[in-house]
PDB file of C-alpha atoms in Angstrom:
ATOM      1  CA  UNK A   1     -22.557 -12.683  28.186  1.00 96.00           C
ATOM      2  CA  UNK A   2     -23.096 -10.584  24.699  1.00 98.00           C
ATOM      3  CA  UNK A   3     -19.707  -9.019  23.871  1.00 98.00           C
ATOM      4  CA  UNK A   4     -19.382  -6.784  20.761  1.00 98.00           C
ATOM      5  CA  UNK A   5     -15.982  -6.169  18.756  1.00 98.00           C
ATOM      6  CA  UNK A   6     -15.874  -3.036  17.281  1.00 98.00           C
ATOM      7  CA  UNK A   7     -14.012  -3.854  14.190  1.00 97.00           C
ATOM      8  CA  UNK A   8     -14.413  -3.010  10.453  1.00 94.00           C
ATOM      9  CA  UNK A   9     -12.701  -6.364   9.352  1.00 93.00           C
ATOM     10  CA  UNK A  10     -13.864  -9.967  10.664  1.00 92.00           C
ATOM     11  CA  UNK A  11     -10.555 -11.405   9.055  1.00 93.00           C
ATOM     12  CA  UNK A  12      -8.038  -9.582  11.168  1.00 95.00           C
ATOM     13  CA  UNK A  13      -6.074 -11.960  13.363  1.00 96.00           C
ATOM     14  CA  UNK A  14      -6.815 -10.048  16.580  1.00 97.00           C
ATOM     15  CA  UNK A  15     -10.556 -10.040  15.767  1.00 97.00           C
ATOM     16  CA  UNK A  16     -10.705 -13.941  14.804  1.00 97.00           C
ATOM     17  CA  UNK A  17      -8.695 -14.840  18.139  1.00 98.00           C
ATOM     18  CA  UNK A  18     -10.980 -12.602  20.445  1.00 98.00           C
ATOM     19  CA  UNK A  19     -14.034 -14.355  18.945  1.00 98.00           C
ATOM     20  CA  UNK A  20     -12.695 -17.695  19.307  1.00 98.00           C
ATOM     21  CA  UNK A  21     -11.723 -17.236  22.837  1.00 98.00           C
ATOM     22  CA  UNK A  22     -15.027 -15.532  23.663  1.00 98.00           C
ATOM     23  CA  UNK A  23     -16.880 -18.617  22.237  1.00 98.00           C
ATOM     24  CA  UNK A  24     -14.673 -20.922  24.345  1.00 98.00           C
ATOM     25  CA  UNK A  25     -15.579 -19.494  27.333  1.00 97.00           C
ATOM     26  CA  UNK A  26     -19.285 -19.755  26.590  1.00 97.00           C
ATOM     27  CA  UNK A  27     -20.191 -15.851  25.372  1.00 98.00           C
ATOM     28  CA  UNK A  28     -21.997 -14.882  22.276  1.00 98.00           C
ATOM     29  CA  UNK A  29     -19.683 -12.672  20.492  1.00 98.00           C
ATOM     30  CA  UNK A  30     -20.560 -10.448  17.418  1.00 97.00           C
ATOM     31  CA  UNK A  31     -18.432  -8.175  15.408  1.00 98.00           C
ATOM     32  CA  UNK A  32     -19.971  -4.792  14.474  1.00 98.00           C
ATOM     33  CA  UNK A  33     -18.549  -2.258  12.111  1.00 97.00           C
ATOM     34  CA  UNK A  34     -18.586   0.958  13.951  1.00 97.00           C
ATOM     35  CA  UNK A  35     -18.894   3.234  10.942  1.00 97.00           C
ATOM     36  CA  UNK A  36     -22.372   1.764  10.387  1.00 97.00           C
ATOM     37  CA  UNK A  37     -23.712   2.378  13.626  1.00 98.00           C
ATOM     38  CA  UNK A  38     -26.309   4.946  14.150  1.00 98.00           C
ATOM     39  CA  UNK A  39     -26.173   6.833  17.308  1.00 97.00           C
ATOM     40  CA  UNK A  40     -29.460   7.920  18.562  1.00 96.00           C
ATOM     41  CA  UNK A  41     -29.414  10.505  21.178  1.00 93.00           C
ATOM     42  CA  UNK A  42     -32.468  11.322  23.581  1.00 88.00           C
ATOM     43  CA  UNK A  43     -33.203  12.426  27.058  1.00 84.00           C
ATOM     44  CA  UNK A  44     -32.291   9.478  29.209  1.00 81.00           C
ATOM     45  CA  UNK A  45     -32.177   6.787  26.554  1.00 88.00           C
ATOM     46  CA  UNK A  46     -29.102   6.541  24.493  1.00 93.00           C
ATOM     47  CA  UNK A  47     -29.207   3.895  21.940  1.00 96.00           C
ATOM     48  CA  UNK A  48     -27.362   2.519  18.799  1.00 98.00           C
ATOM     49  CA  UNK A  49     -29.089   1.267  15.781  1.00 98.00           C
ATOM     50  CA  UNK A  50     -27.203  -1.235  13.765  1.00 97.00           C
ATOM     51  CA  UNK A  51     -28.527  -2.489  10.220  1.00 94.00           C
ATOM     52  CA  UNK A  52     -31.891  -3.850  11.614  1.00 92.00           C
ATOM     53  CA  UNK A  53     -32.081  -3.764  15.153  1.00 96.00           C
ATOM     54  CA  UNK A  54     -31.029  -1.758  18.452  1.00 97.00           C
ATOM     55  CA  UNK A  55     -27.916  -2.589  20.511  1.00 97.00           C
ATOM     56  CA  UNK A  56     -29.611  -2.680  23.600  1.00 95.00           C
ATOM     57  CA  UNK A  57     -28.456  -5.997  24.776  1.00 96.00           C
ATOM     58  CA  UNK A  58     -24.618  -5.505  24.885  1.00 98.00           C
ATOM     59  CA  UNK A  59     -22.899  -6.352  28.095  1.00 98.00           C
ATOM     60  CA  UNK A  60     -19.339  -5.267  26.907  1.00 98.00           C
ATOM     61  CA  UNK A  61     -17.427  -4.058  24.081  1.00 98.00           C
ATOM     62  CA  UNK A  62     -13.954  -4.452  22.691  1.00 98.00           C
ATOM     63  CA  UNK A  63     -12.871  -1.472  20.507  1.00 98.00           C
ATOM     64  CA  UNK A  64     -10.473  -2.472  17.630  1.00 96.00           C
ATOM     65  CA  UNK A  65     -10.596   1.370  16.188  1.00 93.00           C
ATOM     66  CA  UNK A  66      -8.464   2.104  13.323  1.00 90.00           C
ATOM     67  CA  UNK A  67      -6.584   5.513  13.662  1.00 88.00           C
ATOM     68  CA  UNK A  68      -8.244   7.007  10.149  1.00 88.00           C
ATOM     69  CA  UNK A  69     -11.827   6.410  11.890  1.00 94.00           C
ATOM     70  CA  UNK A  70     -10.918   7.563  15.593  1.00 94.00           C
ATOM     71  CA  UNK A  71     -13.510  10.313  15.678  1.00 95.00           C
ATOM     72  CA  UNK A  72     -16.636   8.530  14.740  1.00 97.00           C
ATOM     73  CA  UNK A  73     -15.285   5.215  16.366  1.00 97.00           C
ATOM     74  CA  UNK A  74     -14.873   6.990  19.981  1.00 97.00           C
ATOM     75  CA  UNK A  75     -18.320   8.520  19.349  1.00 98.00           C
ATOM     76  CA  UNK A  76     -19.641   4.959  19.058  1.00 98.00           C
ATOM     77  CA  UNK A  77     -17.582   3.814  21.944  1.00 98.00           C
ATOM     78  CA  UNK A  78     -18.845   6.715  23.978  1.00 98.00           C
ATOM     79  CA  UNK A  79     -22.297   5.950  23.138  1.00 98.00           C
ATOM     80  CA  UNK A  80     -22.242   2.618  24.378  1.00 98.00           C
ATOM     81  CA  UNK A  81     -20.231   4.133  27.634  1.00 97.00           C
ATOM     82  CA  UNK A  82     -23.629   6.341  27.977  1.00 96.00           C
ATOM     83  CA  UNK A  83     -25.486   2.972  27.942  1.00 96.00           C
ATOM     84  CA  UNK A  84     -23.861   1.410  30.541  1.00 96.00           C
ATOM     85  CA  UNK A  85     -21.578  -1.062  28.862  1.00 98.00           C
ATOM     86  CA  UNK A  86     -18.299  -1.903  29.842  1.00 98.00           C
ATOM     87  CA  UNK A  87     -15.541  -1.347  27.388  1.00 98.00           C
ATOM     88  CA  UNK A  88     -11.783  -2.528  27.851  1.00 98.00           C
ATOM     89  CA  UNK A  89     -10.847   0.789  27.044  1.00 97.00           C
ATOM     90  CA  UNK A  90     -12.876   4.313  27.183  1.00 97.00           C
ATOM     91  CA  UNK A  91     -13.428   6.526  24.310  1.00 97.00           C
ATOM     92  CA  UNK A  92     -11.344   9.358  26.377  1.00 96.00           C
ATOM     93  CA  UNK A  93      -8.345   7.033  26.832  1.00 97.00           C
ATOM     94  CA  UNK A  94      -8.237   5.948  23.140  1.00 96.00           C
ATOM     95  CA  UNK A  95      -8.523   9.743  21.880  1.00 94.00           C
ATOM     96  CA  UNK A  96      -5.657  10.623  24.441  1.00 91.00           C
ATOM     97  CA  UNK A  97      -3.426   7.857  23.161  1.00 91.00           C
ATOM     98  CA  UNK A  98      -3.887   8.620  19.647  1.00 89.00           C
ATOM     99  CA  UNK A  99      -2.817  12.350  20.295  1.00 88.00           C
ATOM    100  CA  UNK A 100       1.141  11.555  20.568  1.00 86.00           C
ATOM    101  CA  UNK A 101       1.778  14.959  21.909  1.00 88.00           C
ATOM    102  CA  UNK A 102      -0.836  15.059  24.612  1.00 90.00           C
ATOM    103  CA  UNK A 103       0.052  11.395  25.533  1.00 92.00           C
ATOM    104  CA  UNK A 104       3.752  12.338  25.942  1.00 92.00           C
ATOM    105  CA  UNK A 105       3.063  15.449  27.814  1.00 93.00           C
ATOM    106  CA  UNK A 106       0.891  13.163  30.602  1.00 94.00           C
ATOM    107  CA  UNK A 107       3.616  10.341  30.574  1.00 95.00           C
ATOM    108  CA  UNK A 108       6.083  12.905  31.072  1.00 94.00           C
ATOM    109  CA  UNK A 109       4.412  14.460  34.150  1.00 95.00           C
ATOM    110  CA  UNK A 110       4.008  10.852  35.412  1.00 95.00           C
ATOM    111  CA  UNK A 111       7.493  10.848  35.852  1.00 94.00           C
ATOM    112  CA  UNK A 112       8.071   8.145  32.762  1.00 96.00           C
ATOM    113  CA  UNK A 113      11.486   8.172  31.082  1.00 94.00           C
ATOM    114  CA  UNK A 114      11.405   8.956  27.347  1.00 95.00           C
ATOM    115  CA  UNK A 115      13.570  10.194  24.577  1.00 94.00           C
ATOM    116  CA  UNK A 116      14.032  13.822  24.659  1.00 94.00           C
ATOM    117  CA  UNK A 117      11.358  15.086  22.574  1.00 93.00           C
ATOM    118  CA  UNK A 118      10.360  18.796  20.950  1.00 92.00           C
ATOM    119  CA  UNK A 119       7.779  19.947  19.339  1.00 89.00           C
ATOM    120  CA  UNK A 120       7.286  23.480  17.809  1.00 79.00           C
ATOM    121  CA  UNK A 121       4.600  25.444  15.946  1.00 75.00           C
ATOM    122  CA  UNK A 122       6.264  25.252  12.703  1.00 70.00           C
ATOM    123  CA  UNK A 123       9.538  26.935  13.792  1.00 67.00           C
ATOM    124  CA  UNK A 124      11.866  28.680  11.259  1.00 71.00           C
ATOM    125  CA  UNK A 125      14.730  28.095  13.332  1.00 78.00           C
ATOM    126  CA  UNK A 126      15.062  24.487  12.976  1.00 83.00           C
ATOM    127  CA  UNK A 127      18.716  24.457  14.032  1.00 85.00           C
ATOM    128  CA  UNK A 128      17.831  25.385  17.563  1.00 87.00           C
ATOM    129  CA  UNK A 129      15.107  22.746  17.473  1.00 88.00           C
ATOM    130  CA  UNK A 130      17.680  19.845  16.665  1.00 90.00           C
ATOM    131  CA  UNK A 131      20.175  21.177  19.342  1.00 90.00           C
ATOM    132  CA  UNK A 132      17.208  20.797  21.962  1.00 90.00           C
ATOM    133  CA  UNK A 133      17.433  17.112  21.497  1.00 91.00           C
ATOM    134  CA  UNK A 134      21.362  16.786  21.568  1.00 89.00           C
ATOM    135  CA  UNK A 135      21.923  17.066  18.097  1.00 91.00           C
ATOM    136  CA  UNK A 136      21.895  14.617  14.938  1.00 90.00           C
ATOM    137  CA  UNK A 137      20.906  11.844  14.439  1.00 92.00           C
ATOM    138  CA  UNK A 138      17.332  12.883  15.290  1.00 93.00           C
ATOM    139  CA  UNK A 139      14.012  10.943  14.551  1.00 92.00           C
ATOM    140  CA  UNK A 140      11.073  13.285  13.086  1.00 91.00           C
ATOM    141  CA  UNK A 141       7.780  11.972  13.493  1.00 86.00           C
ATOM    142  CA  UNK A 142       4.523  12.779  12.064  1.00 84.00           C
ATOM    143  CA  UNK A 143       2.099  13.294  14.903  1.00 79.00           C
ATOM    144  CA  UNK A 144      -0.531  11.397  12.993  1.00 70.00           C
ATOM    145  CA  UNK A 145       1.610   8.605  11.745  1.00 56.00           C
ATOM    146  CA  UNK A 146       1.174   4.879  12.614  1.00 58.00           C
ATOM    147  CA  UNK A 147       2.907   1.392  12.216  1.00 55.00           C
ATOM    148  CA  UNK A 148       6.183   3.311  11.557  1.00 56.00           C
ATOM    149  CA  UNK A 149       4.512   5.429   8.587  1.00 69.00           C
ATOM    150  CA  UNK A 150       5.591   9.121   8.878  1.00 78.00           C
ATOM    151  CA  UNK A 151       8.796   8.419  10.891  1.00 86.00           C
ATOM    152  CA  UNK A 152      12.099   9.483   9.597  1.00 89.00           C
ATOM    153  CA  UNK A 153      15.815   9.084  10.797  1.00 90.00           C
ATOM    154  CA  UNK A 154      18.059  12.027  10.034  1.00 91.00           C
ATOM    155  CA  UNK A 155      21.487  11.578  10.330  1.00 91.00           C
ATOM    156  CA  UNK A 156      23.160  14.823   9.436  1.00 92.00           C
ATOM    157  CA  UNK A 157      22.325  18.433  10.480  1.00 90.00           C
ATOM    158  CA  UNK A 158      21.739  19.239   6.769  1.00 90.00           C
ATOM    159  CA  UNK A 159      19.404  16.389   6.467  1.00 92.00           C
ATOM    160  CA  UNK A 160      17.657  17.193   9.589  1.00 90.00           C
ATOM    161  CA  UNK A 161      17.007  20.798   8.494  1.00 88.00           C
ATOM    162  CA  UNK A 162      15.795  19.792   5.176  1.00 90.00           C
ATOM    163  CA  UNK A 163      13.081  17.277   6.514  1.00 90.00           C
ATOM    164  CA  UNK A 164      11.884  19.876   8.953  1.00 89.00           C
ATOM    165  CA  UNK A 165      11.930  22.559   6.524  1.00 86.00           C
ATOM    166  CA  UNK A 166       9.717  20.141   4.232  1.00 88.00           C
ATOM    167  CA  UNK A 167       7.400  19.227   6.864  1.00 86.00           C
ATOM    168  CA  UNK A 168       7.041  22.851   7.957  1.00 84.00           C
ATOM    169  CA  UNK A 169       6.291  23.961   4.558  1.00 84.00           C
ATOM    170  CA  UNK A 170       3.571  21.317   4.230  1.00 84.00           C
ATOM    171  CA  UNK A 171       2.176  22.463   7.685  1.00 83.00           C
ATOM    172  CA  UNK A 172       2.477  18.941   8.706  1.00 83.00           C
ATOM    173  CA  UNK A 173       3.038  18.671  12.582  1.00 84.00           C
ATOM    174  CA  UNK A 174       5.862  16.780  13.778  1.00 86.00           C
ATOM    175  CA  UNK A 175       7.959  16.002  17.075  1.00 88.00           C
ATOM    176  CA  UNK A 176      11.588  15.633  17.033  1.00 92.00           C
ATOM    177  CA  UNK A 177      13.175  12.941  19.368  1.00 92.00           C
ATOM    178  CA  UNK A 178      16.853  12.218  20.304  1.00 93.00           C
ATOM    179  CA  UNK A 179      18.297   9.054  18.492  1.00 92.00           C
ATOM    180  CA  UNK A 180      18.906   6.401  20.994  1.00 92.00           C
ATOM    181  CA  UNK A 181      22.095   4.630  19.324  1.00 90.00           C
ATOM    182  CA  UNK A 182      22.452   1.777  21.726  1.00 89.00           C
ATOM    183  CA  UNK A 183      18.927   0.138  20.837  1.00 88.00           C
ATOM    184  CA  UNK A 184      20.366  -1.147  17.703  1.00 85.00           C
ATOM    185  CA  UNK A 185      16.934  -0.635  15.769  1.00 84.00           C
ATOM    186  CA  UNK A 186      15.020  -2.674  18.354  1.00 90.00           C
ATOM    187  CA  UNK A 187      12.561  -1.899  20.755  1.00 93.00           C
ATOM    188  CA  UNK A 188      10.121  -3.530  23.432  1.00 96.00           C
ATOM    189  CA  UNK A 189       6.497  -4.292  22.919  1.00 96.00           C
ATOM    190  CA  UNK A 190       4.948  -5.325  26.399  1.00 97.00           C
ATOM    191  CA  UNK A 191       1.216  -6.060  26.383  1.00 98.00           C
ATOM    192  CA  UNK A 192      -0.822  -4.978  29.391  1.00 98.00           C
ATOM    193  CA  UNK A 193      -4.166  -6.349  30.360  1.00 98.00           C
ATOM    194  CA  UNK A 194      -5.746  -5.256  33.708  1.00 96.00           C
ATOM    195  CA  UNK A 195      -2.796  -3.329  34.491  1.00 93.00           C
ATOM    196  CA  UNK A 196      -0.609  -5.884  34.267  1.00 96.00           C
ATOM    197  CA  UNK A 197       2.187  -7.338  31.909  1.00 98.00           C
ATOM    198  CA  UNK A 198       0.590 -10.248  30.232  1.00 97.00           C
ATOM    199  CA  UNK A 199       3.343 -10.730  27.464  1.00 97.00           C
ATOM    200  CA  UNK A 200       6.317  -9.021  25.737  1.00 97.00           C
ATOM    201  CA  UNK A 201       8.461  -9.288  22.935  1.00 96.00           C
ATOM    202  CA  UNK A 202      11.630  -7.955  21.543  1.00 94.00           C
ATOM    203  CA  UNK A 203      11.167  -6.470  17.737  1.00 91.00           C
ATOM    204  CA  UNK A 204      14.068  -6.169  15.614  1.00 87.00           C
ATOM    205  CA  UNK A 205      14.318  -4.221  12.535  1.00 71.00           C
ATOM    206  CA  UNK A 206      15.550  -5.754   9.346  1.00 67.00           C
ATOM    207  CA  UNK A 207      19.209  -4.697   8.289  1.00 64.00           C
ATOM    208  CA  UNK A 208      19.594  -1.203   7.183  1.00 55.00           C
ATOM    209  CA  UNK A 209      15.893  -0.280   8.723  1.00 56.00           C
ATOM    210  CA  UNK A 210      15.918   1.764  12.286  1.00 56.00           C
ATOM    211  CA  UNK A 211      11.938   0.727  12.577  1.00 57.00           C
ATOM    212  CA  UNK A 212      11.236  -1.988  14.251  1.00 53.00           C
ATOM    213  CA  UNK A 213       7.618  -2.435  13.108  1.00 58.00           C
ATOM    214  CA  UNK A 214       6.666  -5.910  12.150  1.00 55.00           C
ATOM    215  CA  UNK A 215       4.571  -4.467   9.332  1.00 53.00           C
ATOM    216  CA  UNK A 216       7.831  -3.004   7.998  1.00 51.00           C
ATOM    217  CA  UNK A 217       9.524  -6.614   7.568  1.00 54.00           C
ATOM    218  CA  UNK A 218      10.946  -6.770  11.501  1.00 70.00           C
ATOM    219  CA  UNK A 219      11.112  -9.750  13.400  1.00 78.00           C
ATOM    220  CA  UNK A 220       9.996 -10.604  17.021  1.00 86.00           C
ATOM    221  CA  UNK A 221      11.332 -13.084  19.584  1.00 92.00           C
ATOM    222  CA  UNK A 222       9.959 -13.419  23.325  1.00 94.00           C
ATOM    223  CA  UNK A 223      11.827 -11.437  25.982  1.00 95.00           C
ATOM    224  CA  UNK A 224      11.863 -11.468  29.918  1.00 95.00           C
ATOM    225  CA  UNK A 225      11.144  -7.745  31.066  1.00 97.00           C
ATOM    226  CA  UNK A 226      13.453  -6.415  33.965  1.00 97.00           C
ATOM    227  CA  UNK A 227      11.762  -4.758  36.951  1.00 97.00           C
ATOM    228  CA  UNK A 228      12.531  -1.411  35.643  1.00 97.00           C
ATOM    229  CA  UNK A 229      10.728  -2.212  32.178  1.00 97.00           C
ATOM    230  CA  UNK A 230       7.915  -3.868  33.835  1.00 97.00           C
ATOM    231  CA  UNK A 231       7.233  -0.615  35.945  1.00 97.00           C
ATOM    232  CA  UNK A 232       7.526   1.620  33.115  1.00 97.00           C
ATOM    233  CA  UNK A 233       4.785  -0.583  31.210  1.00 97.00           C
ATOM    234  CA  UNK A 234       2.516  -0.542  34.038  1.00 97.00           C
ATOM    235  CA  UNK A 235       2.824   3.110  34.988  1.00 97.00           C
ATOM    236  CA  UNK A 236       2.498   4.176  31.194  1.00 97.00           C
ATOM    237  CA  UNK A 237      -0.834   2.021  31.297  1.00 97.00           C
ATOM    238  CA  UNK A 238      -2.166   3.590  34.803  1.00 97.00           C
ATOM    239  CA  UNK A 239      -1.113   7.358  33.508  1.00 96.00           C
ATOM    240  CA  UNK A 240      -3.178   6.963  30.273  1.00 96.00           C
ATOM    241  CA  UNK A 241      -6.053   4.999  31.985  1.00 96.00           C
ATOM    242  CA  UNK A 242      -5.580   2.162  29.376  1.00 97.00           C
ATOM    243  CA  UNK A 243      -5.905  -1.140  31.234  1.00 97.00           C
ATOM    244  CA  UNK A 244      -5.617  -2.768  28.068  1.00 98.00           C
ATOM    245  CA  UNK A 245      -2.674  -1.666  25.898  1.00 97.00           C
ATOM    246  CA  UNK A 246       0.605  -2.170  24.054  1.00 97.00           C
ATOM    247  CA  UNK A 247       3.681  -0.270  25.446  1.00 97.00           C
ATOM    248  CA  UNK A 248       6.470   0.156  23.242  1.00 95.00           C
ATOM    249  CA  UNK A 249       9.929   0.934  24.894  1.00 95.00           C
ATOM    250  CA  UNK A 250      13.647   1.489  24.108  1.00 95.00           C
ATOM    251  CA  UNK A 251      16.462  -0.218  26.013  1.00 94.00           C
ATOM    252  CA  UNK A 252      19.110   2.495  26.729  1.00 94.00           C
ATOM    253  CA  UNK A 253      21.929   3.473  28.716  1.00 94.00           C
ATOM    254  CA  UNK A 254      19.817   5.335  30.940  1.00 93.00           C
ATOM    255  CA  UNK A 255      17.215   2.402  31.413  1.00 95.00           C
ATOM    256  CA  UNK A 256      13.941   2.091  29.489  1.00 96.00           C
ATOM    257  CA  UNK A 257      12.681   4.946  27.808  1.00 97.00           C
ATOM    258  CA  UNK A 258       9.165   5.096  26.786  1.00 96.00           C
ATOM    259  CA  UNK A 259       8.217   5.488  22.875  1.00 92.00           C
ATOM    260  CA  UNK A 260       4.470   5.004  22.615  1.00 91.00           C
ATOM    261  CA  UNK A 261       1.182   3.458  24.278  1.00 95.00           C
ATOM    262  CA  UNK A 262      -1.019   1.647  21.616  1.00 94.00           C
ATOM    263  CA  UNK A 263      -4.615   1.681  22.607  1.00 95.00           C
ATOM    264  CA  UNK A 264      -5.835  -1.152  20.009  1.00 94.00           C
ATOM    265  CA  UNK A 265      -2.453  -3.436  19.990  1.00 94.00           C
ATOM    266  CA  UNK A 266      -2.524  -6.171  17.488  1.00 94.00           C
ATOM    267  CA  UNK A 267      -2.203  -9.569  18.889  1.00 96.00           C
ATOM    268  CA  UNK A 268      -0.621 -11.599  16.093  1.00 94.00           C
ATOM    269  CA  UNK A 269       3.207 -10.743  16.369  1.00 92.00           C
ATOM    270  CA  UNK A 270       2.997 -11.012  20.486  1.00 94.00           C
ATOM    271  CA  UNK A 271       0.864 -14.122  20.760  1.00 96.00           C
ATOM    272  CA  UNK A 272       2.987 -16.005  18.128  1.00 94.00           C
ATOM    273  CA  UNK A 273       6.486 -14.594  19.630  1.00 94.00           C
ATOM    274  CA  UNK A 274       5.576 -15.307  23.292  1.00 95.00           C
ATOM    275  CA  UNK A 275       3.215 -18.460  22.868  1.00 95.00           C
ATOM    276  CA  UNK A 276       0.830 -16.466  25.481  1.00 96.00           C
ATOM    277  CA  UNK A 277      -2.958 -16.484  24.983  1.00 98.00           C
ATOM    278  CA  UNK A 278      -3.560 -12.731  25.326  1.00 97.00           C
ATOM    279  CA  UNK A 279      -6.748 -12.933  23.737  1.00 98.00           C
ATOM    280  CA  UNK A 280      -8.069 -15.238  26.522  1.00 98.00           C
ATOM    281  CA  UNK A 281      -6.428 -12.737  29.099  1.00 98.00           C
ATOM    282  CA  UNK A 282      -8.719 -10.148  27.425  1.00 98.00           C
ATOM    283  CA  UNK A 283     -11.916 -11.996  27.620  1.00 98.00           C
ATOM    284  CA  UNK A 284     -11.065 -13.008  31.230  1.00 98.00           C
ATOM    285  CA  UNK A 285     -10.766  -9.276  32.139  1.00 98.00           C
ATOM    286  CA  UNK A 286     -13.905  -8.565  30.611  1.00 98.00           C
ATOM    287  CA  UNK A 287     -15.663 -11.461  32.866  1.00 98.00           C
ATOM    288  CA  UNK A 288     -14.093  -9.734  35.924  1.00 97.00           C
ATOM    289  CA  UNK A 289     -15.580  -6.443  34.951  1.00 96.00           C
ATOM    290  CA  UNK A 290     -18.528  -6.448  33.112  1.00 93.00           C
ATOM    291  CA  UNK A 291     -21.869  -6.620  34.874  1.00 75.00           C
TER     292      UNK A 291
END
């Protein structure tokens, strides 16, 4: 089988592991930079040209599309879809997951628990926004933020009002969420493949840091999810039509609460923390579904 990984960096851990496991299982694996692909659109013959050849031999793709190149990256994924190539996540699902507000709305409709969240169109009444989520402390997130960037913990009313007024002045779109104190700076990451949880870890922020992202110095350890946590992860995957994804959640007094769903989760932290071969699970998922 000819498998293409859409990635801009062949040296990334996740890309290297997917190549390794694909080759081990007898497939041809190639890394292609989606930004260097030419999309050729013509009647009944959609094609992609890359460097010196047409990519008409590809059986399956693994999108590793960074947030900064979502538009063009998804256009390339969509073109492969038009060519009948199997993709582990569709272009539409990637775009939905990258829109924090849209994905939270879909997840809420699906009955998935999450921290109380408010979004407004640059409201001048910031005090009311804060009260809608139960008062301070509150989490304020840029809609376009990734890896913990653009996330602020405002512990007092005056701090929250100042941050919201500053973001509103810059016309930066944000959501305001209640702060889950009992989570104690930790969250859970469940890795879903083929709609099933194949590994889970607990990420703990470093001392004095409320964000648990490993990119920001957090630590991780393997954890066994309880029934409600497993159910939340699988339901979130289904609601966003993401058979392969990372689901982040908080442990709270009222049960697990969803933070976000990542359509291109990194494999390094979770493979090291759990000892699970996640890359192999992804390749096997392709084998099961690609024609």
